Coordinates of C-alpha atoms and ligand atoms in Angstrom, one line a residue:
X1371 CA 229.3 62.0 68.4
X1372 CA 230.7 64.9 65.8
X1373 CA 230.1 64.1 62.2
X1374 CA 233.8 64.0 62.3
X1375 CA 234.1 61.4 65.0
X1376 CA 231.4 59.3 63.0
X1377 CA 233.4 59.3 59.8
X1378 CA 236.7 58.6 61.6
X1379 CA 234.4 55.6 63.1
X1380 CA 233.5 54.7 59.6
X1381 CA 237.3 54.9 58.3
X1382 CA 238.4 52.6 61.4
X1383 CA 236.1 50.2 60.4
X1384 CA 236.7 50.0 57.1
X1385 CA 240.8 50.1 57.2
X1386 CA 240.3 47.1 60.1
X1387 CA 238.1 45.0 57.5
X1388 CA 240.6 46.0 54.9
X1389 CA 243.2 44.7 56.7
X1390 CA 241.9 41.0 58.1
X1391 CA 240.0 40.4 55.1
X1392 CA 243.2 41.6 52.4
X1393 CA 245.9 42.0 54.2
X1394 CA 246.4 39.2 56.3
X1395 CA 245.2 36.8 54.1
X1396 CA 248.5 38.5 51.9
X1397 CA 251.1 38.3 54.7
X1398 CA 252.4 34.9 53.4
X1399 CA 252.8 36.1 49.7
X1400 CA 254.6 39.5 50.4
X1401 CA 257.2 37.2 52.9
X1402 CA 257.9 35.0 49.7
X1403 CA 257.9 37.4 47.0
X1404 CA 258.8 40.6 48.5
X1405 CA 256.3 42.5 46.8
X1406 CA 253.1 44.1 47.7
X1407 CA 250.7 42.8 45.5
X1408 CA 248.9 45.2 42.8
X1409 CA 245.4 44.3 44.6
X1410 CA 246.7 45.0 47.9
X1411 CA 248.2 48.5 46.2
X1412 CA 244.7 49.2 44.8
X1413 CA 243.1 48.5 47.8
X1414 CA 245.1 51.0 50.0
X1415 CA 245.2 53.5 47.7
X1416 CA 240.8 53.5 47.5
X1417 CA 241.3 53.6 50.9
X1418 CA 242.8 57.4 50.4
X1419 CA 245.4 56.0 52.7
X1420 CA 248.8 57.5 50.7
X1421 CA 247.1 60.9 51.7
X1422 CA 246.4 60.7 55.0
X1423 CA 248.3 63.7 56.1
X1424 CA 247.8 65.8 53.4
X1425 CA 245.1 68.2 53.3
X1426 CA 241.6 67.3 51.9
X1427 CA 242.6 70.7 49.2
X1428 CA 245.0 69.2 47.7
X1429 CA 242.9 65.9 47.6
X1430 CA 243.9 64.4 50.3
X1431 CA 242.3 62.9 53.6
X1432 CA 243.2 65.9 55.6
X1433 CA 243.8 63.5 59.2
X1434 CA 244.7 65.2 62.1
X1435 CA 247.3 63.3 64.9
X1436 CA 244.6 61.1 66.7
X1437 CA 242.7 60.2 63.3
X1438 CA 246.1 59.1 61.6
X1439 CA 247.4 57.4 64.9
X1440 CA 243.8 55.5 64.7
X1441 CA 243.8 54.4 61.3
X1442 CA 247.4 53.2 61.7
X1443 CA 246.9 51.4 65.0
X1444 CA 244.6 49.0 62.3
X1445 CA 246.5 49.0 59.4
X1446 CA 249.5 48.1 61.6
X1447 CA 247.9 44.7 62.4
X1448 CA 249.2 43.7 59.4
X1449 CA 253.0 42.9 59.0
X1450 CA 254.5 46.4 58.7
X1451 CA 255.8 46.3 55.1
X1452 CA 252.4 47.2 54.0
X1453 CA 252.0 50.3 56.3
X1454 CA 255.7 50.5 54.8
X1455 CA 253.9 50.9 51.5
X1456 CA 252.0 54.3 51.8
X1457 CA 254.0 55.1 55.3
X1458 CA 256.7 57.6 53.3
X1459 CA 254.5 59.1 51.6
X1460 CA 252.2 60.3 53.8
X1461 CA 254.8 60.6 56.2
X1462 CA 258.3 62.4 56.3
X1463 CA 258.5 62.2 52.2
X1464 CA 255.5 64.4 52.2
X1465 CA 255.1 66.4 55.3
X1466 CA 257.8 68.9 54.4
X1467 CA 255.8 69.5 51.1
X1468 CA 252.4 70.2 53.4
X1469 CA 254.4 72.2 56.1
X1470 CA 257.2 74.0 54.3
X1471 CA 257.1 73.9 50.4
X1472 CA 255.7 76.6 48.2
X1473 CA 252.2 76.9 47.1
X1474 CA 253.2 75.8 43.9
X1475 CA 255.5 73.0 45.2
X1476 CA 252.2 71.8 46.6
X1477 CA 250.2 72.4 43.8
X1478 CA 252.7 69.8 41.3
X1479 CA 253.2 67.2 44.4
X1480 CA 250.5 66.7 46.7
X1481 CA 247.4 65.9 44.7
X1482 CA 249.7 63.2 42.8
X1483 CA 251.0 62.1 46.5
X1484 CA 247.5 61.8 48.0
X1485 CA 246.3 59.6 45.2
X1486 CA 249.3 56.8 45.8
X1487 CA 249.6 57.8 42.0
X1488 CA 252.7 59.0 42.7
X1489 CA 255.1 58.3 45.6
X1490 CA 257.8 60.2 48.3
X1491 CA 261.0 58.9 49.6
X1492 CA 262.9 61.1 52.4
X1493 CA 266.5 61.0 51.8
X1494 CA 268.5 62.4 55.4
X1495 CA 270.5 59.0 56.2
X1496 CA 273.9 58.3 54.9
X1497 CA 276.5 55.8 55.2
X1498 CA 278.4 57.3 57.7
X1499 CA 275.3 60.3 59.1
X1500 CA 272.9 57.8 60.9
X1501 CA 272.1 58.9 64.3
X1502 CA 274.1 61.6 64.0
X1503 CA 271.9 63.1 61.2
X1504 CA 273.5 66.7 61.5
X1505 CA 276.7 65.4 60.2
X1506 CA 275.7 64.5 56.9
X1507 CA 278.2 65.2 53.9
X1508 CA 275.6 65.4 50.5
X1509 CA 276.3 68.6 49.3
X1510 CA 274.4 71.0 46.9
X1511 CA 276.7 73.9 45.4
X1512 CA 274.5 76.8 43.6
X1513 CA 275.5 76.8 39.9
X1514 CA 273.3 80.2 38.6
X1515 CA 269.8 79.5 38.8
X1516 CA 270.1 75.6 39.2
X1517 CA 271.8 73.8 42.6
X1518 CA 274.1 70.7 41.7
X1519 CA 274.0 67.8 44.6
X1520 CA 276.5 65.0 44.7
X1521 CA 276.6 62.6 47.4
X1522 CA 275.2 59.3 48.5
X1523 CA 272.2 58.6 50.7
X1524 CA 271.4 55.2 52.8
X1525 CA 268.4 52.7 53.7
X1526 CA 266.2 55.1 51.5
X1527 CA 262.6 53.4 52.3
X1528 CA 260.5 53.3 49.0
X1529 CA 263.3 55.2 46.9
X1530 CA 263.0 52.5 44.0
X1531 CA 258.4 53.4 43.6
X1532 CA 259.1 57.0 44.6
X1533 CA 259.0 59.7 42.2
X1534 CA 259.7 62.8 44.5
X1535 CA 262.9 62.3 46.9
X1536 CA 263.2 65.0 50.1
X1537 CA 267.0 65.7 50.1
X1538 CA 268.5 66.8 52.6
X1539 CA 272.5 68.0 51.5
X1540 CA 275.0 70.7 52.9
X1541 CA 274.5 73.9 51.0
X1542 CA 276.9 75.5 53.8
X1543 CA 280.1 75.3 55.2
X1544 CA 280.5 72.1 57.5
X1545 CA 281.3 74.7 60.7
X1546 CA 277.9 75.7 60.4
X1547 CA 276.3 71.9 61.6
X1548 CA 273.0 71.7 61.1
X1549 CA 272.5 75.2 59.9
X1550 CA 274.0 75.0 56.9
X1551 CA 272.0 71.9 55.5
X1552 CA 268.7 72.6 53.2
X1553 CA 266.3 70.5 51.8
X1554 CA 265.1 69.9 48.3
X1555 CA 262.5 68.0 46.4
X1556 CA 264.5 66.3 43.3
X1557 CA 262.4 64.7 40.8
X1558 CA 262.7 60.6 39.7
X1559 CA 264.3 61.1 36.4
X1560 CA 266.5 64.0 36.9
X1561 CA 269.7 62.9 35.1
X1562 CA 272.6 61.9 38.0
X1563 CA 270.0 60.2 40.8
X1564 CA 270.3 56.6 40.7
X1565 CA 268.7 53.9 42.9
X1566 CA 270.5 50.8 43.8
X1567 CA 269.3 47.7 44.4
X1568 CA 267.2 47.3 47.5
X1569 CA 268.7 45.5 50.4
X1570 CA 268.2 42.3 51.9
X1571 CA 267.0 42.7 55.3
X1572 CA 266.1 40.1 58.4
X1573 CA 262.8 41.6 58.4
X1574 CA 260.4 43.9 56.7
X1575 CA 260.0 41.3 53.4
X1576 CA 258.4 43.6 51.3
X1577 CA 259.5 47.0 52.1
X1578 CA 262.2 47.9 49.9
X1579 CA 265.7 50.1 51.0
X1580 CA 268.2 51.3 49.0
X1581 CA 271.2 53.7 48.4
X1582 CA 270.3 56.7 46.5
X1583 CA 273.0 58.3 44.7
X1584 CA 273.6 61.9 43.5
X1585 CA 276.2 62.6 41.2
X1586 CA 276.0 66.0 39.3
X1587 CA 272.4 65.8 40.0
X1588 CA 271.5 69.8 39.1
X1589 CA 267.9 70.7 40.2
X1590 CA 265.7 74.3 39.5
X1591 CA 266.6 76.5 42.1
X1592 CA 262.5 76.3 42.5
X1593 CA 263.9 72.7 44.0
X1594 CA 264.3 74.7 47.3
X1595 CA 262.3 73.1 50.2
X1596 CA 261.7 75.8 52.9
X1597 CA 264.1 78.7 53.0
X1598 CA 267.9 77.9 52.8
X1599 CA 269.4 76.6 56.2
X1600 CA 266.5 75.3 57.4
X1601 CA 266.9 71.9 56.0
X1602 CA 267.8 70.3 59.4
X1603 CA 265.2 71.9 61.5
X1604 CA 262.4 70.8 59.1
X1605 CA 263.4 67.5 59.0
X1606 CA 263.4 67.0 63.1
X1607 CA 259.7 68.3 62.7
X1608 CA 258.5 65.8 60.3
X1609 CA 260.3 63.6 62.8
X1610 CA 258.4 64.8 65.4
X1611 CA 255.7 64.1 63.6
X1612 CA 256.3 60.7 62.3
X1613 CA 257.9 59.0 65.4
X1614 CA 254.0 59.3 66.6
X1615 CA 253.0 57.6 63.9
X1616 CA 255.8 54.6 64.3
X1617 CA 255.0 54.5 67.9
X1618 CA 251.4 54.1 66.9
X1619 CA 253.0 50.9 64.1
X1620 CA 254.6 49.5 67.1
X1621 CA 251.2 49.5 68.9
X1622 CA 249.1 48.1 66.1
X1623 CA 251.9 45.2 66.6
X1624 CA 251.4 44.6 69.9
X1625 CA 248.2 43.9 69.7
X1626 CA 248.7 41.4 66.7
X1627 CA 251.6 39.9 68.7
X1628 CA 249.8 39.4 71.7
X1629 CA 246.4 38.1 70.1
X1630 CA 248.7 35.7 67.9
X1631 CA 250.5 34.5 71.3
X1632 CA 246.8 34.4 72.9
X1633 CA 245.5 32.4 70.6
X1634 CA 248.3 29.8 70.6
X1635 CA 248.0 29.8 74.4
X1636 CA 244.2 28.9 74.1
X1637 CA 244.7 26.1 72.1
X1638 CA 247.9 24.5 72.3
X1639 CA 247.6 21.9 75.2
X1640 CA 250.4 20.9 77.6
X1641 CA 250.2 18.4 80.8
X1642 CA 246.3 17.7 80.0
X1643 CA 245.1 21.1 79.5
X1644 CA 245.1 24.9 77.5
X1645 CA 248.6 26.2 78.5
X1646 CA 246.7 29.7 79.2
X1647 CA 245.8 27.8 82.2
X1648 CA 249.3 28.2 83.3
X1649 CA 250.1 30.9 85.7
X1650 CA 253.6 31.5 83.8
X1651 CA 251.9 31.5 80.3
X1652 CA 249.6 34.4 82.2
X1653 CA 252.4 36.4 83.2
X1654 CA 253.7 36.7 80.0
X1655 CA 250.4 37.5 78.2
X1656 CA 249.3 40.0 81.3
X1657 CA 252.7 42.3 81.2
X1658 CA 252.5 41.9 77.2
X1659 CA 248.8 43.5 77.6
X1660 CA 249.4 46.0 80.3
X1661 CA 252.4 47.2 77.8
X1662 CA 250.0 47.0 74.7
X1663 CA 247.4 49.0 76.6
X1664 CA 249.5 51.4 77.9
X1665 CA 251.5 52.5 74.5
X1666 CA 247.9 53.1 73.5
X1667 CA 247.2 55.1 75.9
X1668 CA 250.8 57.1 75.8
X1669 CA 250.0 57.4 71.5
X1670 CA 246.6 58.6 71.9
X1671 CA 247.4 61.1 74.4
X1672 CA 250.6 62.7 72.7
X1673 CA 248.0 62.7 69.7
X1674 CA 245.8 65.1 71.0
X1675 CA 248.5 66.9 72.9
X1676 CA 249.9 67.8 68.8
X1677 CA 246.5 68.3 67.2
X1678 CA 245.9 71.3 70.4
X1679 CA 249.2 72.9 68.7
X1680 CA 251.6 71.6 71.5
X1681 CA 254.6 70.8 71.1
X1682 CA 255.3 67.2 71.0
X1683 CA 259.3 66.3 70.6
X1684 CA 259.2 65.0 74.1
X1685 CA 256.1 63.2 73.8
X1686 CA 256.9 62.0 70.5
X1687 CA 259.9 60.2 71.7
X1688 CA 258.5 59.0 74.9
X1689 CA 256.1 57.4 72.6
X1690 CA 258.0 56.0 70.0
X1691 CA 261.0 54.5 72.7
X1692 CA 258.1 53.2 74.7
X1693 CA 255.9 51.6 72.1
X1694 CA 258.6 49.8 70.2
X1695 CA 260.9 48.6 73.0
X1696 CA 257.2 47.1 74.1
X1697 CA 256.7 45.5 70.4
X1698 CA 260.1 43.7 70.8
X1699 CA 259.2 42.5 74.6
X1700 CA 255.8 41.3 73.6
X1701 CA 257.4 39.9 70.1
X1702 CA 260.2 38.1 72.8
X1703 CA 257.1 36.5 75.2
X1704 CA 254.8 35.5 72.4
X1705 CA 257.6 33.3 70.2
X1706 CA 258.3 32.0 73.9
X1707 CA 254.9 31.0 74.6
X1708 CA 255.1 29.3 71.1
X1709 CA 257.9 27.5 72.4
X1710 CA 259.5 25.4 69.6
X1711 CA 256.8 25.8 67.0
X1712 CA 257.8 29.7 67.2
X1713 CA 261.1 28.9 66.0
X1714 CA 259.3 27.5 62.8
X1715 CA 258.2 29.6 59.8
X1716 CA 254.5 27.9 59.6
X1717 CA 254.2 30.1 62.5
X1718 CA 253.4 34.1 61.6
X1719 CA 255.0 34.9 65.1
X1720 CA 258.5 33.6 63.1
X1721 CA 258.1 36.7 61.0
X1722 CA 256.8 39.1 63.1
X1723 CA 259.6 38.8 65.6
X1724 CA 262.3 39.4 62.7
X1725 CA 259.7 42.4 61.9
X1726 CA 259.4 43.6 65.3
X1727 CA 262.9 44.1 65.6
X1728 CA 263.8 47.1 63.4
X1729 CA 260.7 49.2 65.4
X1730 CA 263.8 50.1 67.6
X1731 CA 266.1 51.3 65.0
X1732 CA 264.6 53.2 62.4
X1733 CA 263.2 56.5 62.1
X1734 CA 265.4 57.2 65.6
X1735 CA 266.9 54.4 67.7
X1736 CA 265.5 54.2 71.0
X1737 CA 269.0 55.4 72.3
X1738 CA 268.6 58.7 70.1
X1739 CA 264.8 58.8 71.8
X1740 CA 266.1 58.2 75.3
X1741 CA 268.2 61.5 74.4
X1742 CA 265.8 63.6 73.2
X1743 CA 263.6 63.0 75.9
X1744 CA 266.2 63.8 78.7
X1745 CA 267.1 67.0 76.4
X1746 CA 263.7 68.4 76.4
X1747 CA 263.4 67.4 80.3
X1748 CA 266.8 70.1 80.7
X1749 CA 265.5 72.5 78.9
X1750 CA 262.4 72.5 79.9
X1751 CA 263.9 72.7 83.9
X1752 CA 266.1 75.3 82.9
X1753 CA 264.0 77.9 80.6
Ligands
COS2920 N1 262.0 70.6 66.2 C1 262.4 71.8 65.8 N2 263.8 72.1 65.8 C2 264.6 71.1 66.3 C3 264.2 69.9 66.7 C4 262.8 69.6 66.7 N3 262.3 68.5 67.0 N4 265.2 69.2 67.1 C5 266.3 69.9 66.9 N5 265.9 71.1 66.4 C6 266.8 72.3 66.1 C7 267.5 72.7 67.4 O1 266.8 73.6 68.1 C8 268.8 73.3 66.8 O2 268.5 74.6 66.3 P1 269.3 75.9 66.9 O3 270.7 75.7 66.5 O4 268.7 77.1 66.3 O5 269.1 75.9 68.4 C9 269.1 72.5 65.6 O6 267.8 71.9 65.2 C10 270.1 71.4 65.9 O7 269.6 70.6 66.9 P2 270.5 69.8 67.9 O8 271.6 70.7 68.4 O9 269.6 69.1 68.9 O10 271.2 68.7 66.9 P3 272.1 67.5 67.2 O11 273.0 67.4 66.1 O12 272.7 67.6 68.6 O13 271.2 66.2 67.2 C11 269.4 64.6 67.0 C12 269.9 66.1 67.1 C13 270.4 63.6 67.6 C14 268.1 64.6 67.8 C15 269.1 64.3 65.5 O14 270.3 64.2 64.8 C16 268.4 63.0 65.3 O15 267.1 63.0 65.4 N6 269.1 61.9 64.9 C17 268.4 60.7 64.5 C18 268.2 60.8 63.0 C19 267.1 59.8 62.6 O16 266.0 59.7 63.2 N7 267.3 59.1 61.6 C20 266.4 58.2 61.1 C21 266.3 58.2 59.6 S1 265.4 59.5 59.0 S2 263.7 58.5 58.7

């Protein structure tokens, strides 16, 4: 084993202890309050995990693919509004800093970033640009040396902790699609960005979403993320990047859905014995564990694939439709082997199904996935 390998081993064990012995014990708490408590906050932020991604110079953990997709198939375990947490900010509210910003855009963001001292919303959604994400209608008008953005961004995850928003807005003319959108990093308390309330959601207690809203809102030109035009392109690789890491969520909660609906099997009797005994109950726990076992499998691979400098779009999606259409299958089988007591909230399963079901919407529905995938299939057959 590589010193490398032993620390990731060291990590693993440490995020997995984190989680059973802090986390889970939390899960109730965060459903009822809808905040992460300040111990929990502490505990993931000694844990370095806000800076995962971002490169041990700039104080961060420096994780490639497989080490992050590791860490998270743990942390993941847990009900996902506390990979929700840290997940921005060492995700897509960060990775256009590490991949495209300035050395000096680094220099005032990451270090901050990768302490959880400060966090990183990514602002691309709108009310009416969702899946169509090329369409959006922010716009960011050059005014000397500053850039003035007014428009209104939706389901912003973490917007109202965050104090560094990516924003993606229309800097040319609406002909030129997703060429003439740019990115920029605006600051917190730069006068005309407001934060709404957060939503109310079926799921997810404990992540908060809300509208951000731009009115007037003038940033440095220095605000510039990447050159101008390439907004949109940046933003579908940080996608390609953190669709791996949701498909690696989705497979940390398979494995909590299944051992939950595993456990239930074990002990709740039926007709004088364990239902596991039951050749129907087994059905539904072996297809839940070949799917479990095999989004691993798909995640870990397409990990690797990206760390070797592939390319991983295709993979990426593959991944992400596959590992959270399986969440919501196995989420589906396990309330059902719980049978009326899953209908109950005493019962984490309850929760976890409500949870389980935005896997397939967010960060790319699995329709938008199915499409990429046969995309890169065409023009892979074709070039
Ligand atoms: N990496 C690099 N470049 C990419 C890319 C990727 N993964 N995906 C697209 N691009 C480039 C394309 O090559 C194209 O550039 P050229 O014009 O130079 O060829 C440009 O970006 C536009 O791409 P495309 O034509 O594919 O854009 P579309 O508008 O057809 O749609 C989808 C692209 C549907 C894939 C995109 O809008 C999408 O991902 N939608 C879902 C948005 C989403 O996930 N929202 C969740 C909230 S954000 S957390």
């Amino acid at each position: 084993m590589t010193e490398r390998e032993e620390t990731l081993e060291l990590l693993v064990h440490a995020v997995r202890r984190f989680t059973r012995e802090v986390l889970l014990p939390a899960e109730t708490e965060v459903e009822e309050t809808e905040q992460i408590p300040d111990r929990v906050i502490e505990g993931l932020k000694e844990l370095g995990l806000f800076g995962m991604t971002i490169p041990e110079s700039y104080g961060g953990l420096g994780l490639s693919m497989f080490e992050e997709a590791s860490l998270v198939f743990e942390v993941a375990y847990a009900q996902p509004a506390f990979r929700s947490y840290f997940g921005t900010t060492n995700g897509v509210g960060t990775l256009g800093i590490i991949n495209f910003g300035s050395e000096e855009q680094r220099q005032r963001y990451l270090p901050r970033l990768a302490t959880g001292d400060m966090m990183a919303s990514f602002c691309l959604t709108e009310p009416d640009a969702g899946s169509d994400a090329a369409s959006l209608s922010t716009r960011a008008v050059r005014d000397g040396d500053h850039w003035v953005i007014n428009g209104t961004k939706r389901f912003i995850t973490n917007a109202i902790h965050a104090g560094v928003f990516t924003v993606f807005a229309r800097t040319g003319l609406k002909e030129a699609g997703a060429g003439g959108i740019s990115a920029f990093l605006v600051d917190r308390d730069t006068p005309g960005l407001t934060v709404a309330k957060p939503y109310r959601k079926m799921g997810f207690a404990g992540s908060h979403e809300s509208d951000v809203i731009f009115e007037n809102c003038r940033v440095p030109a220095s605000a510039l993320l990447g050159a101008e035009g390439t907004g949109f392109k940046n933003a579908m690789r940080s996608l390609d990047h953190a669709r791996l890491h949701m498909a690696a969520v989705a497979t940390g909660m398979c494995q909590r859905l299944l051992d939950e609906g595993l456990r239930y099997a074990t002990e709740r009797r039926q007709f004088g014995q364990p239902i596991a005994n039951f050749q129907l109950i087994q059905a539904m726990l072996a297809d839940s564990q070949a799917e479990a076992f095999a989004a691993r499998a798909m995640v870990e691979k397409a990990a690797r694939a990206k760390d070797a400098g592939l390319k991983t779009t295709k993979e990426a999606a593959c991944c992400k439709y596959y590992a959270t259409e399986a969440a919501g299958r196995i989420a589906d089988r396990m309330l059902q082997i719980h049978g009326g007591n899953g209908y109950i909230k005493e019962y984490a399963i309850e929760r976890l199904y409500r949870d389980a079901r935005l896997l397939r919407i967010y960060e790319g529905s699995s329709q938008i996935m199915q499409i990429i995938t046969a995309r890169e299939m065409v023009r892979e057959a074709t070039n």
